CSV table of N, CA and C in Angstrom, one decimal:
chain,number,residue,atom,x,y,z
A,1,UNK,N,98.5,-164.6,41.7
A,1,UNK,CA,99.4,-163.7,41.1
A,1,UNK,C,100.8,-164.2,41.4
A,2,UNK,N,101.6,-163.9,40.5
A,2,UNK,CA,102.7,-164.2,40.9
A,2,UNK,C,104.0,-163.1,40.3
A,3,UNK,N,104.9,-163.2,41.3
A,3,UNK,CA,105.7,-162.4,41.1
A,3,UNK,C,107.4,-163.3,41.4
A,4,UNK,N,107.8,-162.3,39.9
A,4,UNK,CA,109.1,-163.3,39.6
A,4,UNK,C,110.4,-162.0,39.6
A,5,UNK,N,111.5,-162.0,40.2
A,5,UNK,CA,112.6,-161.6,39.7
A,5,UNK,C,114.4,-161.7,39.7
A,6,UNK,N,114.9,-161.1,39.2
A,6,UNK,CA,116.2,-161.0,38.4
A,6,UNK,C,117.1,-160.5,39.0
A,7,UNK,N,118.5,-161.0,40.0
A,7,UNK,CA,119.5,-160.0,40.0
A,7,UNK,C,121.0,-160.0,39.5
A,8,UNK,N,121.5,-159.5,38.9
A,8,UNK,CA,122.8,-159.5,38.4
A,8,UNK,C,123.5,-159.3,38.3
A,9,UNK,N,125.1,-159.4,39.0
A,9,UNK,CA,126.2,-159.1,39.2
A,9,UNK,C,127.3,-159.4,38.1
A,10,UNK,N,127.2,-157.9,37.5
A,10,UNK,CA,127.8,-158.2,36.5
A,10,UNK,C,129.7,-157.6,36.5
A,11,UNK,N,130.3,-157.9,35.7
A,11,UNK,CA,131.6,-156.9,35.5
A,11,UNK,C,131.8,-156.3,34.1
A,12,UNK,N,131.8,-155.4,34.2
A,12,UNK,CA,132.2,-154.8,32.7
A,12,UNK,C,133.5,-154.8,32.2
A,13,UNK,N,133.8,-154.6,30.7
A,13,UNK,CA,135.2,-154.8,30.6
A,13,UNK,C,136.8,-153.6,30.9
A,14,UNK,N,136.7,-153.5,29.6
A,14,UNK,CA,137.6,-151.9,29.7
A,14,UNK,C,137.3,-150.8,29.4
A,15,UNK,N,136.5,-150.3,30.9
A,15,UNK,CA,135.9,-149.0,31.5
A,15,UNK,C,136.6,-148.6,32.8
A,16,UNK,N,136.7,-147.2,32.3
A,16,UNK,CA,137.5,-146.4,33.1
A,16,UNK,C,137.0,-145.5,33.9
A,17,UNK,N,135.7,-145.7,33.4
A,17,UNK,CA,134.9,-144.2,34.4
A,17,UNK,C,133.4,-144.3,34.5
A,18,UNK,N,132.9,-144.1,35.6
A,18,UNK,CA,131.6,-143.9,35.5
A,18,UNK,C,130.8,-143.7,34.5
A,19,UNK,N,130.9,-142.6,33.5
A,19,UNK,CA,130.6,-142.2,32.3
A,19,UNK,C,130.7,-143.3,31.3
A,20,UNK,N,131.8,-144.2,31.2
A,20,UNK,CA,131.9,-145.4,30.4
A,20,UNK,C,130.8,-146.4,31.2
A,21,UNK,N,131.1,-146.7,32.2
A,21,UNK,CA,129.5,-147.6,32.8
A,21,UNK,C,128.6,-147.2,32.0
A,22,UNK,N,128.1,-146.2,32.6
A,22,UNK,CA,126.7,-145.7,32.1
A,22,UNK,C,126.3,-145.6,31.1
A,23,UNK,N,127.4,-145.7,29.9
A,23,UNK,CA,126.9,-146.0,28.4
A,23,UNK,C,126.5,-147.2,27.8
A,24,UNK,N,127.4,-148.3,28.9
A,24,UNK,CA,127.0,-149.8,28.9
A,24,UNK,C,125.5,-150.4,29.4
A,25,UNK,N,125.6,-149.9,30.7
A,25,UNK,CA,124.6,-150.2,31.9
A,25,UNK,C,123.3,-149.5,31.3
A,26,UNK,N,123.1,-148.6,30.9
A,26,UNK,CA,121.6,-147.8,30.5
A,26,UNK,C,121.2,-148.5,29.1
A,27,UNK,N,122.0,-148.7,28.9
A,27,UNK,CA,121.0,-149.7,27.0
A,27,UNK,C,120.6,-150.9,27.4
A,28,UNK,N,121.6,-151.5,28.1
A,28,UNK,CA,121.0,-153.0,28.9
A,28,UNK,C,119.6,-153.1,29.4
A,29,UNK,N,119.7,-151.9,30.4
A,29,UNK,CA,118.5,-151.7,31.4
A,29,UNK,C,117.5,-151.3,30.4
A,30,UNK,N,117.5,-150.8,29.7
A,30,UNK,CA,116.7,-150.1,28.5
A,30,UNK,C,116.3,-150.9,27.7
A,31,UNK,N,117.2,-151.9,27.3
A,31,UNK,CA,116.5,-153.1,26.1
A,31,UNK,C,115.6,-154.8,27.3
A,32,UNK,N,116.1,-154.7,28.5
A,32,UNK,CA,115.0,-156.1,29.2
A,32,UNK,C,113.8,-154.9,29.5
A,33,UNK,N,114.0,-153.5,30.0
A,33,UNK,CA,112.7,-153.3,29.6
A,33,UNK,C,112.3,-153.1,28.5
A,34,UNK,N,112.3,-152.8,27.4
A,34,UNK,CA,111.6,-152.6,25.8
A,34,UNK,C,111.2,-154.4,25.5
A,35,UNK,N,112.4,-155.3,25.4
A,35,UNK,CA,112.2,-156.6,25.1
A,35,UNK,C,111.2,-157.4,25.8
A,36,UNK,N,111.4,-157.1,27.0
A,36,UNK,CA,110.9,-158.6,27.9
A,36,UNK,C,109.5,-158.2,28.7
A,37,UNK,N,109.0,-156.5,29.1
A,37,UNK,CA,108.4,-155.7,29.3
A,37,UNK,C,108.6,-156.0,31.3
A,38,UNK,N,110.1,-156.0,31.6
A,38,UNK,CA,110.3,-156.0,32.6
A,38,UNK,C,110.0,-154.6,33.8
A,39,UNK,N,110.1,-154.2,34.4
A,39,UNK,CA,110.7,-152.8,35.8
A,39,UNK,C,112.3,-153.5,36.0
A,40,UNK,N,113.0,-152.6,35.4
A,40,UNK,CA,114.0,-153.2,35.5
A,40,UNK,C,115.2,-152.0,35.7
A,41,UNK,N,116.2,-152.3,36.7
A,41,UNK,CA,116.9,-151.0,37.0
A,41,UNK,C,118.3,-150.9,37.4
A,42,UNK,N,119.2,-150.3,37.1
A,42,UNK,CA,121.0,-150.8,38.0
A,42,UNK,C,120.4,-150.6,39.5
A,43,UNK,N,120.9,-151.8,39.9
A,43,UNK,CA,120.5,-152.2,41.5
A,43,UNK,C,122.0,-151.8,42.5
A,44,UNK,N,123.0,-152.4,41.7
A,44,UNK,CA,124.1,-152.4,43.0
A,44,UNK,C,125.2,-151.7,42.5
A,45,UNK,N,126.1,-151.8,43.2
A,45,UNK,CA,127.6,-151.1,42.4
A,45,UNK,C,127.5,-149.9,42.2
A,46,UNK,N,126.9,-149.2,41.9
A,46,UNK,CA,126.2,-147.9,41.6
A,46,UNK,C,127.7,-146.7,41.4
A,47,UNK,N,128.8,-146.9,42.6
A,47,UNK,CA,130.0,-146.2,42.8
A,47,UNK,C,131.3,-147.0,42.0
A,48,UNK,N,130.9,-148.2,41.6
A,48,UNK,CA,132.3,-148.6,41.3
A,48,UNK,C,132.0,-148.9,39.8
A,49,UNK,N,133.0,-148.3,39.1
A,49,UNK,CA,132.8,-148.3,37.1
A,49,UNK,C,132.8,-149.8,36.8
A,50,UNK,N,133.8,-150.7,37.2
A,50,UNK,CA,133.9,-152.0,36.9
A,50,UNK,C,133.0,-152.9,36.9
A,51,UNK,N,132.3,-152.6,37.6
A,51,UNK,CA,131.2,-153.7,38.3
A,51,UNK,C,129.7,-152.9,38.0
A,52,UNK,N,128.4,-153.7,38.0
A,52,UNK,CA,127.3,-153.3,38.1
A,52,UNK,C,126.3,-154.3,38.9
A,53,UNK,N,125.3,-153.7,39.1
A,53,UNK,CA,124.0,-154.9,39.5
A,53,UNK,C,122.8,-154.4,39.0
A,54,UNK,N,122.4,-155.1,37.9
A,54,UNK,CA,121.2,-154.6,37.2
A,54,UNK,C,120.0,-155.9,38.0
A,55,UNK,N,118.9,-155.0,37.9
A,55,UNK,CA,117.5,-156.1,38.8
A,55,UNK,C,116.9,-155.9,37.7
A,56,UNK,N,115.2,-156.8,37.4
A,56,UNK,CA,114.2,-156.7,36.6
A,56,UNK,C,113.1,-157.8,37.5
A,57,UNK,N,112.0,-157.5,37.5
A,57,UNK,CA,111.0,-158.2,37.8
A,57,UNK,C,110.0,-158.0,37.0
A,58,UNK,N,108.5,-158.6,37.3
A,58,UNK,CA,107.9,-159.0,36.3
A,58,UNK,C,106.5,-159.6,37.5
A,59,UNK,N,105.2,-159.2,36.8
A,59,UNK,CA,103.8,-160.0,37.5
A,59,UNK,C,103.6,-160.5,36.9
A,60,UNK,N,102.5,-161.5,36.8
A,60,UNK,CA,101.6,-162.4,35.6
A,60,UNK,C,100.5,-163.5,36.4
A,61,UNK,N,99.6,-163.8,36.3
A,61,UNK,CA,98.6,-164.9,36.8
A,61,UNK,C,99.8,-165.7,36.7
A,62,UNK,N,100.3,-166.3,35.4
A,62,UNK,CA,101.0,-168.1,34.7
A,62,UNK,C,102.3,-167.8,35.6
A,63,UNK,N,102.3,-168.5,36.5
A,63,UNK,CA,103.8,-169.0,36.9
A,63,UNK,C,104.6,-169.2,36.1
A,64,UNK,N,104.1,-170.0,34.7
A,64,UNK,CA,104.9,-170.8,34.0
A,64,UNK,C,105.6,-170.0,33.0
A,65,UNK,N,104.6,-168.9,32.8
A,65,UNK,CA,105.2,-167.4,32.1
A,65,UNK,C,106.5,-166.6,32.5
A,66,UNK,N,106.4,-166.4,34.0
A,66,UNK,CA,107.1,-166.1,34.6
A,66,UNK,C,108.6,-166.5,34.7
A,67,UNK,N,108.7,-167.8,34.6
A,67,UNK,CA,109.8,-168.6,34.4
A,67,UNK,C,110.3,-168.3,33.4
A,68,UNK,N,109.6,-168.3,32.2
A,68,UNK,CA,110.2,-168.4,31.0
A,68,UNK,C,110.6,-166.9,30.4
A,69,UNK,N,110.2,-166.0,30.7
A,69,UNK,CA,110.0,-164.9,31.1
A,69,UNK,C,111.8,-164.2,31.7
A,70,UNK,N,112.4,-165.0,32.8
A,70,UNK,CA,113.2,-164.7,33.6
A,70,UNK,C,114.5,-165.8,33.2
A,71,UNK,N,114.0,-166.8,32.5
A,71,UNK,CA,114.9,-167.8,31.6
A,71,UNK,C,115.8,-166.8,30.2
A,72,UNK,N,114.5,-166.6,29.5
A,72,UNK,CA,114.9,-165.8,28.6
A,72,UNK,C,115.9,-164.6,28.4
A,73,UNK,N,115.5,-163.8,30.0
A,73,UNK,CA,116.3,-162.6,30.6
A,73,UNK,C,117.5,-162.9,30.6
A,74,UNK,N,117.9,-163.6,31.2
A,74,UNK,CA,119.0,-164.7,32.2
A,74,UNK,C,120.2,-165.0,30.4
A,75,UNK,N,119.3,-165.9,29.3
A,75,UNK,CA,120.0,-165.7,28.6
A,75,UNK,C,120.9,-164.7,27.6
A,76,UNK,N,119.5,-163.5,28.0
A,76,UNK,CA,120.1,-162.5,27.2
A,76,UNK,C,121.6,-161.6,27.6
A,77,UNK,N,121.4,-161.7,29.2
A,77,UNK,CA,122.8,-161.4,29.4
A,77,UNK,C,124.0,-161.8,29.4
A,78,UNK,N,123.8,-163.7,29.8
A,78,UNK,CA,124.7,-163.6,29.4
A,78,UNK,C,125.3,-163.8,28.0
A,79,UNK,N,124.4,-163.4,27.2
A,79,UNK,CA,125.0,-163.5,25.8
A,79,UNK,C,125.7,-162.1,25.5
A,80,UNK,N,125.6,-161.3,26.5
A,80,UNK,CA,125.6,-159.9,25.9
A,80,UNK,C,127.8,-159.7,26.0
A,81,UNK,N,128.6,-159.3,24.6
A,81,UNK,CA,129.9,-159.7,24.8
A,81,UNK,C,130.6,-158.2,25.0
A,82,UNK,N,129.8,-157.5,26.3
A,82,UNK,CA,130.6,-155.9,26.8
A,82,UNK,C,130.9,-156.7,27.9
A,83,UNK,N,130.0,-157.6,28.8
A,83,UNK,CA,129.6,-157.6,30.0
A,83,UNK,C,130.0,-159.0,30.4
A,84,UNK,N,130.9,-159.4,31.4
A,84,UNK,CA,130.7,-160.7,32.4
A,84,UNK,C,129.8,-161.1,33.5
A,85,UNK,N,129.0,-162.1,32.9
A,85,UNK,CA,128.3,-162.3,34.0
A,85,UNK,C,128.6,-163.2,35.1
A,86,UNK,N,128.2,-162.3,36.4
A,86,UNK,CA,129.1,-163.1,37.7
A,86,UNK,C,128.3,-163.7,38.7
A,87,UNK,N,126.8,-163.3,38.3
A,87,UNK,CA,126.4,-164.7,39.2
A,87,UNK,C,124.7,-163.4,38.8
A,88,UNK,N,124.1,-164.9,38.9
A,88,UNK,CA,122.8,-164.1,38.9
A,88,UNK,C,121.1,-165.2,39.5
A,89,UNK,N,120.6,-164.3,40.0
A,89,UNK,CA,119.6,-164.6,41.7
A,89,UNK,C,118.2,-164.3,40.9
A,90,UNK,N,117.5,-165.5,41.3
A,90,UNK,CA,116.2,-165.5,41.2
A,90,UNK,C,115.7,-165.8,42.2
A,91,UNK,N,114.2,-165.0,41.6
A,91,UNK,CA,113.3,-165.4,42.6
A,91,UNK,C,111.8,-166.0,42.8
A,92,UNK,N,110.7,-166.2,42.9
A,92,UNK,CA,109.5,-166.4,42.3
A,92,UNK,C,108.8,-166.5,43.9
A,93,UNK,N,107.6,-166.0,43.9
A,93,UNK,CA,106.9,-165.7,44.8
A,93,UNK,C,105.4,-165.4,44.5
A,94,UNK,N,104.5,-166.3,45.2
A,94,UNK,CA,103.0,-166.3,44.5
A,94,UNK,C,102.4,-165.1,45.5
A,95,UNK,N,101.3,-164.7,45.5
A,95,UNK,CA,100.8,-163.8,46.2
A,95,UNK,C,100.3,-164.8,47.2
A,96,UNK,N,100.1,-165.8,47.1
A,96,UNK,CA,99.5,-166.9,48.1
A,96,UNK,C,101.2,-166.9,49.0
A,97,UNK,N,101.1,-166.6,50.6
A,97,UNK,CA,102.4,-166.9,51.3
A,97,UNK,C,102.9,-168.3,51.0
A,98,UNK,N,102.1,-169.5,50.5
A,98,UNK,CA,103.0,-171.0,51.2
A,98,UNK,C,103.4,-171.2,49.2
A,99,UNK,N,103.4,-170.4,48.7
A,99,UNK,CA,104.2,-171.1,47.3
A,99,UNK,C,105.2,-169.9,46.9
A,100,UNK,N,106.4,-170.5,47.3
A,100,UNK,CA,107.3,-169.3,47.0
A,100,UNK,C,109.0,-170.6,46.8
A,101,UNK,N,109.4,-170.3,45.6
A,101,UNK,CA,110.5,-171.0,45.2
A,101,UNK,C,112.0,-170.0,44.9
A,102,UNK,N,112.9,-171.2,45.1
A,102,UNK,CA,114.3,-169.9,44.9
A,102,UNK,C,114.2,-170.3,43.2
A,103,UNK,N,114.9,-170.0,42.2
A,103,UNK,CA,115.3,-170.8,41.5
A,103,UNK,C,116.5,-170.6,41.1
A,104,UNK,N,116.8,-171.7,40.9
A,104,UNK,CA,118.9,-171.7,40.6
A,104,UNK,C,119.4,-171.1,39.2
A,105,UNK,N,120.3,-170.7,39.7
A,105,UNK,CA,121.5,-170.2,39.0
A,105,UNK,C,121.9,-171.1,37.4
A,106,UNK,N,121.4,-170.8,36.0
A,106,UNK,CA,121.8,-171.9,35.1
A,106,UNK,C,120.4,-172.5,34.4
């Protein structure tokens, strides 16, 4: 089994309030789960309107799924033109302890 996931540090643009986040941040989180059939959730930032950290992971037997899977994610945001994206963390981890990879940024 393998287990793959997604973190994202994003910045929003011109939002002034919490309330403005959360109209951004909740469709996002809302469409990599519908689209990609991620668990996927705002992770960080939680207090500050400007900024967010949305996570998403994902199981599957295929590694290879997985990848492509978290490639695809990866593109969607940063294509998305509310939101900057400012760095974003993967991960991949087999259920077996000795095969576990970072993978980079890009």
């Amino acid at each position: 089994m393998w287990i793959g996931w997604i973190e994202f540090d994003i910045r929003l643009g011109d939002v002034h309030s919490l309330k403005e986040k959360r109209s951004i941040v909740r469709p996002i989180v809302a469409e990599l789960q519908r689209r990609f059939a991620l668990a996927a959730a705002e992770t960080d930032s939680v207090d500050l309107y400007r900024r967010a950290g949305i996570g998403g992971s994902l199981v599957s037997i295929d590694r290879h799924h997985v990848i492509e899977v978290l490639d695809s994610v990866e593109r969607f945001m940063a294509d998305r033109p509310e939101i900057e994206l400012l760095s974003a963390h993967r991960h991949l981890s087999s259920s077996d302890d000795d095969e576990q990879d970072e993978l980079p940024f890009g």
